Each structure stands twice: as structure tokens, then as C-alpha cells.
Amino acid sequence: MAGMFNSSVGRKFAMALSAFFLMLFLVMHVSINFTSVFSADLFNEMSHFMGTNPVVQGLMQPILIFGVVFHFVMGFILEAKNKSARGVSYAKNVAKDNSTWMSRNMLLSGVVILAFLGLHFYDFWVHEMTIKYVEGDMSGLINPDNAESGFRYYEELREKFVSPVRVGIYIVAFVLLALHLLHGFNSAFQSVGANNKYTKALTGFSKVYSIGIPALFIFIALFHHFTH
Amino acid sequence: MKLLLKIWRQKNAEDKGGIVEYPVDNVSPDMSFLEMLDVLNQDLIEKGEEPVAFDHDCREGICGTCSLYINGRAHGPDTRITVCQLHMRSFNDGDTIYIEPWRAEAFPVIKDLVVDRSAFDRIQQAGGFISVNTSGNTQDANAIPIEKENADKAFDAATCIGCGACVATCKNSSAMLFVSAKVSQFALLPQGQVEAHDRVLNMVKQMDEEGFGNCTNTGACEVECPKGISLENIARMNREFIAASIKG
């Protein structure tokens, strides 16, 4: 079985498993973020739980980081192998006649998402890690010396979306994520061997998921930008 | 019809090669594409020039020998046909037509438009067969009941002619559609079950060793395949491979 991941089929299988994991994570992430639209308190409570729970922080967070890194590294490895499989390009090639733009540009959309993740990590993750583990403030309060000051998460979230440039970057990144998912969702199922009588229904669901999840993220960013 | 042909010319495997332009006149719309090339070659021979080398054999769309990338499409602009079934009426007077060989590191150019597709032979030899006792006691295949749906799918997979259009059209030069068709045609039948695990493991291993790329599920291979081999076969091969790898 160890040799499985040295094969082209095995690597695609591993890529698909990491994709399933990340797609599930996106559902959880957008669900928590969406609470900020209708309840600052609920968003604060959930953020504090996720940010201080030892299982989430000590187990789930490292798994998530591994999943993200694995997905990107494997993507680059597969792309390098694919590039080397065709040394000379065609003088004329009309790929648009037989495949979608999304399917041919997964690396491009992936790299844009990777660049966005850099900004996202800087905005939220590095900020959180610094407060909690460098400054040692695990309270989650706006003023750690004042228990009545309330949690800081909601205010920090809204502060991030004041800048129209940052909101614009978020929108571009999530449009690219939608394009990435529009091919990646079904592709992951194909890679694990699931292409059967349910595939047609799955294709319909994949469109709802691939457009719906990024659209919700964009809506949340715009909501906080215009209501701040 | 008057056409401008832009044809890849390459003296041998070591030559760098390049596109050479050939204006052609008096092309009949009823000619097949290969007949048009025959006429061009006749002219070149009469002028004392080297004719364009290209692969062809049955000219009936069943042998899988012809292999041209025409105007950016494997086997040309029409669907579900090979080059030998393509006719000049698919083009317009005054058109410029690019004619190139299959592009893949695993299919090196031998000369002009002829590529070496022996990588497919080696993949087949790695497991694309069933071992049958030919002592005279072999059970009649027709005596074994097979579900109609599986028999149809196995037959569909077996219609793959191994032309290599899937590799040529895939942006990764992946051979997954070909290999999966050869795996599926046996995996779906009881006769193929005995060696199923070894077959898929050995054929995928050989495919990787030949230097084909990974499948990124663009579906271009299915669109350009002259026999319409379905992507379902790739999913089946993936299942077979994962199951065989886990069982060891």
C-alpha cells in the first residue's frame, strides 16, 4: 500500500482526500463566519471556543494546516510531472472546444487562493497566535484587564472589512475559489473512483456548493463593509 | 478548394523540426483528409522533395493508426471520427490548416507526423490480457452468464482502438483513458476477475514508467476520443487500483 502514493492514481487519490477535508472545513468556516451577520454574541462565543479549545487548537488546527500545505505541495508536484509529460507544445491548440477554463487552470486559481491565504493568515491567524501565545492573553477580551469589555473577535472582524481594497481582494480570491471548486468538487469524486448513477445529481450539488460557499464569504465581507 | 497547409516537418527523432507551409490548390471537398495529403505528397515527389511522413493503415476508422493533430484538435474538427474519416468538406476554401503530430514525451516523433506509440504496447503487455488455458478444455465464454449492463460496458471499453488521441489532447499527456479502457474491458467480465488486481497495478505502473502525465479530469480525452470511451472507465480504474493497493 505504501507504493500506492508513488503512482499517478495514488497521488490523485491523496489529492482528492485532502480536497474533501478542505471542502468540509470550508462549510464549518463559513457557518461560523455567517453567525457574525445576525449575532455578534454568537460569533464571539464560537470564535472564543474555537480559539481556546485545546482539541481544536492542539489537534484540529495542526491537521488543518497539514491539509492545506499537503494540498498545495501535492498540486505543485502533480503539475511539475504533467509539464514534463509534454516537452513540445502544439503550434495550434483549441482546448476550449473540449474542456472548461476551470479544469485547465486549477494551478492558476490555486496559486491565487494560496496568495490570498497568505493575506488571510497574516490578517487573522498570525494576529491571533501573537495575542494568545506570544503576549499570553487567552482571555479574548477587548481589554484583558476589564472583564466587562466584552470579546474582541466581532469588532476585529468588522475592522478588517473597512478597507475597500481588502474587500476587493477577498472578492477576487473567492471568485477564484468558486472557479477552483466548480472543477475540483467533481474531480475529487472522480479521482476516488466515484462516477456512477449518482454523478449527475452530484454535479448539480457541486454547482450549488461551489458557488454558494464562496458567495456567502463574499456576502459576509460586503455586509460588514457596508454596515460598519 | 484552395488551402494553406502548415505542416510539422522533422527529419528524424533527433532533428528539432518546425512548421513548413504548403499552399495547395484544386482540393476536392469529397477527398478524405488523408487523400488530400496523398495528393500533396505526389506533388512533392514530382518536384523531387521529401514527402510528408504520416501514419495510416485501414482508412476505415478501426485500426487506430492515423494520428494527426489538425487545427488544434486530435483527429481534426469533427467528433467521434479518426483522421481517415475526416473529409475536406469540413473545411472552407481559403482555410489555413495546421497539421501536427501527437505531442507527448511518451510518444516521441520518429519523422514528420509519425510518432512512436509503442508505449501503449508495453502497457498492454504489462497486463492487458487474460491468461486462458488453451489445452482444449477451456470453458465456452458464452456459457458464463454476464449481466447485460456489464457486458455492454465491457464492449464499449473494448472499442478503444489505441490511437492515442486521449494522450494527444490531454493537457498533461495523460494515458488514463486508454489504460482505463483496457482495464475496464476485463474488470467488468468474470474472465478478467482472476488477474484483476495484478492487471491494474502492473498497467498503471507501466503507464507511469512511460512518462505519461496525471489525469486532472478535464474530460478533453472523452470529447476527442473517436470511439467515445467514457470517463467512467477512469473512475473504475481508480477504484480497481485503490482496492488492489489496499489489499496488497
GROMACS .gro file of N, CA and C in nm, chain B residues 47-125:
model
  237
  275LYS      N    1   0.819   1.701  -5.756
  275LYS     CA    2   0.912   1.815  -5.750
  275LYS      C    3   1.049   1.771  -5.697
  276GLY      N    4   1.061   1.644  -5.660
  276GLY     CA    5   1.188   1.594  -5.607
  276GLY      C    6   1.208   1.624  -5.460
  277GLU      N    7   1.097   1.658  -5.392
  277GLU     CA    8   1.108   1.689  -5.249
  277GLU      C    9   1.066   1.567  -5.166
  278GLU      N   10   1.104   1.570  -5.039
  278GLU     CA   11   1.071   1.462  -4.947
  278GLU      C   12   0.921   1.467  -4.914
  279PRO      N   13   0.847   1.357  -4.936
  279PRO     CA   14   0.705   1.360  -4.900
  279PRO      C   15   0.685   1.366  -4.748
  280VAL      N   16   0.567   1.409  -4.709
  280VAL     CA   17   0.535   1.420  -4.565
  280VAL      C   18   0.503   1.280  -4.511
  281ALA      N   19   0.576   1.240  -4.406
  281ALA     CA   20   0.551   1.108  -4.347
  281ALA      C   21   0.434   1.118  -4.250
  282PHE      N   22   0.335   1.031  -4.267
  282PHE     CA   23   0.223   1.026  -4.171
  282PHE      C   24   0.173   0.882  -4.160
  283ASP      N   25   0.118   0.848  -4.046
  283ASP     CA   26   0.071   0.712  -4.021
  283ASP      C   27  -0.070   0.691  -4.077
  284HIS      N   28  -0.092   0.576  -4.139
  284HIS     CA   29  -0.227   0.541  -4.184
  284HIS      C   30  -0.227   0.392  -4.215
  285ASP      N   31  -0.344   0.330  -4.208
  285ASP     CA   32  -0.349   0.189  -4.244
  285ASP      C   33  -0.486   0.154  -4.301
  286CYS      N   34  -0.584   0.125  -4.216
  286CYS     CA   35  -0.710   0.071  -4.267
  286CYS      C   36  -0.794   0.174  -4.342
  287ARG      N   37  -0.783   0.297  -4.303
  287ARG     CA   38  -0.862   0.409  -4.358
  287ARG      C   39  -1.013   0.384  -4.345
  288GLU      N   40  -1.049   0.310  -4.241
  288GLU     CA   41  -1.191   0.283  -4.214
  288GLU      C   42  -1.227   0.318  -4.069
  289GLY      N   43  -1.134   0.380  -3.999
  289GLY     CA   44  -1.163   0.423  -3.863
  289GLY      C   45  -1.161   0.313  -3.758
  290ILE      N   46  -1.096   0.201  -3.789
  290ILE     CA   47  -1.097   0.092  -3.691
  290ILE      C   48  -0.958   0.048  -3.645
  291CYS      N   49  -0.853   0.091  -3.713
  291CYS     CA   50  -0.721   0.038  -3.674
  291CYS      C   51  -0.649   0.129  -3.575
  292GLY      N   52  -0.684   0.255  -3.570
  292GLY     CA   53  -0.622   0.346  -3.474
  292GLY      C   54  -0.483   0.391  -3.516
  293THR      N   55  -0.450   0.376  -3.642
  293THR     CA   56  -0.315   0.412  -3.686
  293THR      C   57  -0.299   0.560  -3.717
  294CYS      N   58  -0.399   0.618  -3.786
  294CYS     CA   59  -0.383   0.759  -3.822
  294CYS      C   60  -0.389   0.845  -3.696
  295SER      N   61  -0.307   0.948  -3.696
  295SER     CA   62  -0.288   1.021  -3.570
  295SER      C   63  -0.239   1.162  -3.599
  296LEU      N   64  -0.329   1.249  -3.637
  296LEU     CA   65  -0.287   1.386  -3.667
  296LEU      C   66  -0.362   1.486  -3.579
  297TYR      N   67  -0.290   1.587  -3.538
  297TYR     CA   68  -0.349   1.697  -3.461
  297TYR      C   69  -0.377   1.809  -3.560
  298ILE      N   70  -0.504   1.826  -3.594
  298ILE     CA   71  -0.542   1.915  -3.704
  298ILE      C   72  -0.613   2.039  -3.651
  299ASN      N   73  -0.557   2.153  -3.680
  299ASN     CA   74  -0.613   2.281  -3.634
  299ASN      C   75  -0.645   2.279  -3.485
  300GLY      N   76  -0.552   2.225  -3.409
  300GLY     CA   77  -0.565   2.228  -3.264
  300GLY      C   78  -0.654   2.123  -3.204
  301ARG      N   79  -0.697   2.023  -3.283
  301ARG     CA   80  -0.783   1.916  -3.232
  301ARG      C   81  -0.729   1.780  -3.276
  302ALA      N   82  -0.733   1.682  -3.184
  302ALA     CA   83  -0.693   1.547  -3.220
  302ALA      C   84  -0.793   1.490  -3.321
  303HIS      N   85  -0.745   1.438  -3.430
  303HIS     CA   86  -0.826   1.384  -3.540
  303HIS      C   87  -0.910   1.492  -3.610
  304GLY      N   88  -0.879   1.619  -3.586
  304GLY     CA   89  -0.946   1.726  -3.659
  304GLY      C   90  -1.074   1.777  -3.594
  305PRO      N   91  -1.146   1.863  -3.668
  305PRO     CA   92  -1.259   1.936  -3.609
  305PRO      C   93  -1.385   1.854  -3.582
  306ASP      N   94  -1.405   1.744  -3.651
  306ASP     CA   95  -1.527   1.664  -3.630
  306ASP      C   96  -1.513   1.575  -3.506
  307THR      N   97  -1.626   1.525  -3.458
  307THR     CA   98  -1.621   1.440  -3.338
  307THR      C   99  -1.650   1.295  -3.373
  308ARG      N  100  -1.600   1.206  -3.284
  308ARG     CA  101  -1.622   1.062  -3.295
  308ARG      C  102  -1.572   1.001  -3.426
  309ILE      N  103  -1.468   1.062  -3.485
  309ILE     CA  104  -1.408   1.002  -3.604
  309ILE      C  105  -1.256   1.007  -3.594
  310THR      N  106  -1.190   0.922  -3.672
  310THR     CA  107  -1.045   0.931  -3.685
  310THR      C  108  -1.013   1.017  -3.808
  311VAL      N  109  -0.885   1.049  -3.824
  311VAL     CA  110  -0.846   1.137  -3.937
  311VAL      C  111  -0.889   1.079  -4.071
  312CYS      N  112  -0.880   0.947  -4.083
  312CYS     CA  113  -0.912   0.885  -4.214
  312CYS      C  114  -1.060   0.902  -4.251
  313GLN      N  115  -1.143   0.933  -4.151
  313GLN     CA  116  -1.286   0.952  -4.178
  313GLN      C  117  -1.321   1.101  -4.194
  314LEU      N  118  -1.218   1.184  -4.180
  314LEU     CA  119  -1.239   1.329  -4.193
  314LEU      C  120  -1.232   1.368  -4.340
  315HIS      N  121  -1.329   1.446  -4.385
  315HIS     CA  122  -1.330   1.486  -4.526
  315HIS      C  123  -1.307   1.638  -4.540
  316MET      N  124  -1.261   1.677  -4.657
  316MET     CA  125  -1.224   1.816  -4.678
  316MET      C  126  -1.345   1.910  -4.677
  317ARG      N  127  -1.466   1.853  -4.687
  317ARG     CA  128  -1.586   1.938  -4.679
  317ARG      C  129  -1.603   1.997  -4.538
  318SER      N  130  -1.525   1.946  -4.442
  318SER     CA  131  -1.528   2.003  -4.307
  318SER      C  132  -1.450   2.134  -4.299
  319PHE      N  133  -1.385   2.171  -4.410
  319PHE     CA  134  -1.306   2.294  -4.412
  319PHE      C  135  -1.363   2.388  -4.519
  320ASN      N  136  -1.318   2.512  -4.515
  320ASN     CA  137  -1.366   2.611  -4.611
  320ASN      C  138  -1.254   2.653  -4.706
  321ASP      N  139  -1.295   2.693  -4.824
  321ASP     CA  140  -1.199   2.743  -4.921
  321ASP      C  141  -1.121   2.860  -4.860
  322GLY      N  142  -0.990   2.855  -4.874
  322GLY     CA  143  -0.907   2.962  -4.819
  322GLY      C  144  -0.857   2.938  -4.678
  323ASP      N  145  -0.898   2.828  -4.619
  323ASP     CA  146  -0.857   2.800  -4.480
  323ASP      C  147  -0.707   2.775  -4.469
  324THR      N  148  -0.655   2.808  -4.350
  324THR     CA  149  -0.519   2.766  -4.314
  324THR      C  150  -0.534   2.648  -4.218
  325ILE      N  151  -0.465   2.539  -4.246
  325ILE     CA  152  -0.480   2.419  -4.163
  325ILE      C  153  -0.345   2.380  -4.103
  326TYR      N  154  -0.342   2.376  -3.971
  326TYR     CA  155  -0.223   2.329  -3.901
  326TYR      C  156  -0.230   2.176  -3.889
  327ILE      N  157  -0.121   2.109  -3.923
  327ILE     CA  158  -0.117   1.962  -3.911
  327ILE      C  159   0.008   1.926  -3.830
  328GLU      N  160  -0.016   1.870  -3.712
  328GLU     CA  161   0.096   1.840  -3.621
  328GLU      C  162   0.088   1.696  -3.572
  329PRO      N  163   0.200   1.643  -3.525
  329PRO     CA  164   0.197   1.507  -3.468
  329PRO      C  165   0.143   1.509  -3.325
  330TRP      N  166   0.103   1.394  -3.271
  330TRP     CA  167   0.067   1.384  -3.128
  330TRP      C  168   0.184   1.437  -3.047
  331ARG      N  169   0.156   1.516  -2.945
  331ARG     CA  170   0.263   1.571  -2.861
  331ARG      C  171   0.261   1.507  -2.723
  332ALA      N  172   0.363   1.429  -2.695
  332ALA     CA  173   0.382   1.371  -2.562
  332ALA      C  174   0.524   1.317  -2.554
  333GLU      N  175   0.587   1.332  -2.440
  333GLU     CA  176   0.722   1.278  -2.423
  333GLU      C  177   0.721   1.126  -2.441
  334ALA      N  178   0.608   1.064  -2.405
  334ALA     CA  179   0.598   0.918  -2.419
  334ALA      C  180   0.572   0.875  -2.563
  335PHE      N  181   0.539   0.971  -2.649
  335PHE     CA  182   0.517   0.944  -2.792
  335PHE      C  183   0.621   1.025  -2.874
  336PRO      N  184   0.746   0.987  -2.872
  336PRO     CA  185   0.846   1.068  -2.944
  336PRO      C  186   0.823   1.066  -3.095
  337VAL      N  187   0.850   1.180  -3.157
  337VAL     CA  188   0.833   1.190  -3.303
  337VAL      C  189   0.944   1.108  -3.370
  338ILE      N  190   0.905   1.022  -3.464
  338ILE     CA  191   1.002   0.945  -3.541
  338ILE      C  192   1.042   1.024  -3.666
  339LYS      N  193   0.938   1.074  -3.734
  339LYS     CA  194   0.961   1.156  -3.854
  339LYS      C  195   0.833   1.232  -3.886
  340ASP      N  196   0.847   1.358  -3.918
  340ASP     CA  197   0.732   1.443  -3.955
  340ASP      C  198   0.613   1.424  -3.859
  341LEU      N  199   0.510   1.356  -3.908
  341LEU     CA  200   0.387   1.342  -3.831
  341LEU      C  201   0.373   1.202  -3.769
  342VAL      N  202   0.478   1.124  -3.780
  342VAL     CA  203   0.474   0.986  -3.728
  342VAL      C  204   0.537   0.983  -3.588
  343VAL      N  205   0.461   0.929  -3.492
  343VAL     CA  206   0.514   0.917  -3.356
  343VAL      C  207   0.522   0.770  -3.316
  344ASP      N  208   0.609   0.744  -3.220
  344ASP     CA  209   0.628   0.609  -3.169
  344ASP      C  210   0.529   0.585  -3.055
  345ARG      N  211   0.430   0.502  -3.082
  345ARG     CA  212   0.328   0.474  -2.979
  345ARG      C  213   0.349   0.337  -2.913
  346SER      N  214   0.471   0.287  -2.916
  346SER     CA  215   0.497   0.155  -2.857
  346SER      C  216   0.479   0.156  -2.705
  347ALA      N  217   0.474   0.274  -2.645
  347ALA     CA  218   0.445   0.282  -2.500
  347ALA      C  219   0.311   0.214  -2.471
  348PHE      N  220   0.215   0.231  -2.561
  348PHE     CA  221   0.084   0.165  -2.544
  348PHE      C  222   0.098   0.013  -2.550
  349ASP      N  223   0.185  -0.035  -2.639
  349ASP     CA  224   0.207  -0.180  -2.649
  349ASP      C  225   0.262  -0.234  -2.517
  350ARG      N  226   0.357  -0.160  -2.460
  350ARG     CA  227   0.420  -0.206  -2.336
  350ARG      C  228   0.321  -0.205  -2.219
  351ILE      N  229   0.230  -0.106  -2.220
  351ILE     CA  230   0.126  -0.103  -2.116
  351ILE      C  231   0.036  -0.225  -2.132
  352GLN      N  232  -0.002  -0.254  -2.254
  352GLN     CA  233  -0.086  -0.372  -2.281
  352GLN      C  234  -0.016  -0.501  -2.236
  353GLN      N  235   0.112  -0.509  -2.269
  353GLN     CA  236   0.188  -0.629  -2.233
  353GLN      C  237   0.202  -0.645  -2.082
   0.00000   0.00000   0.00000
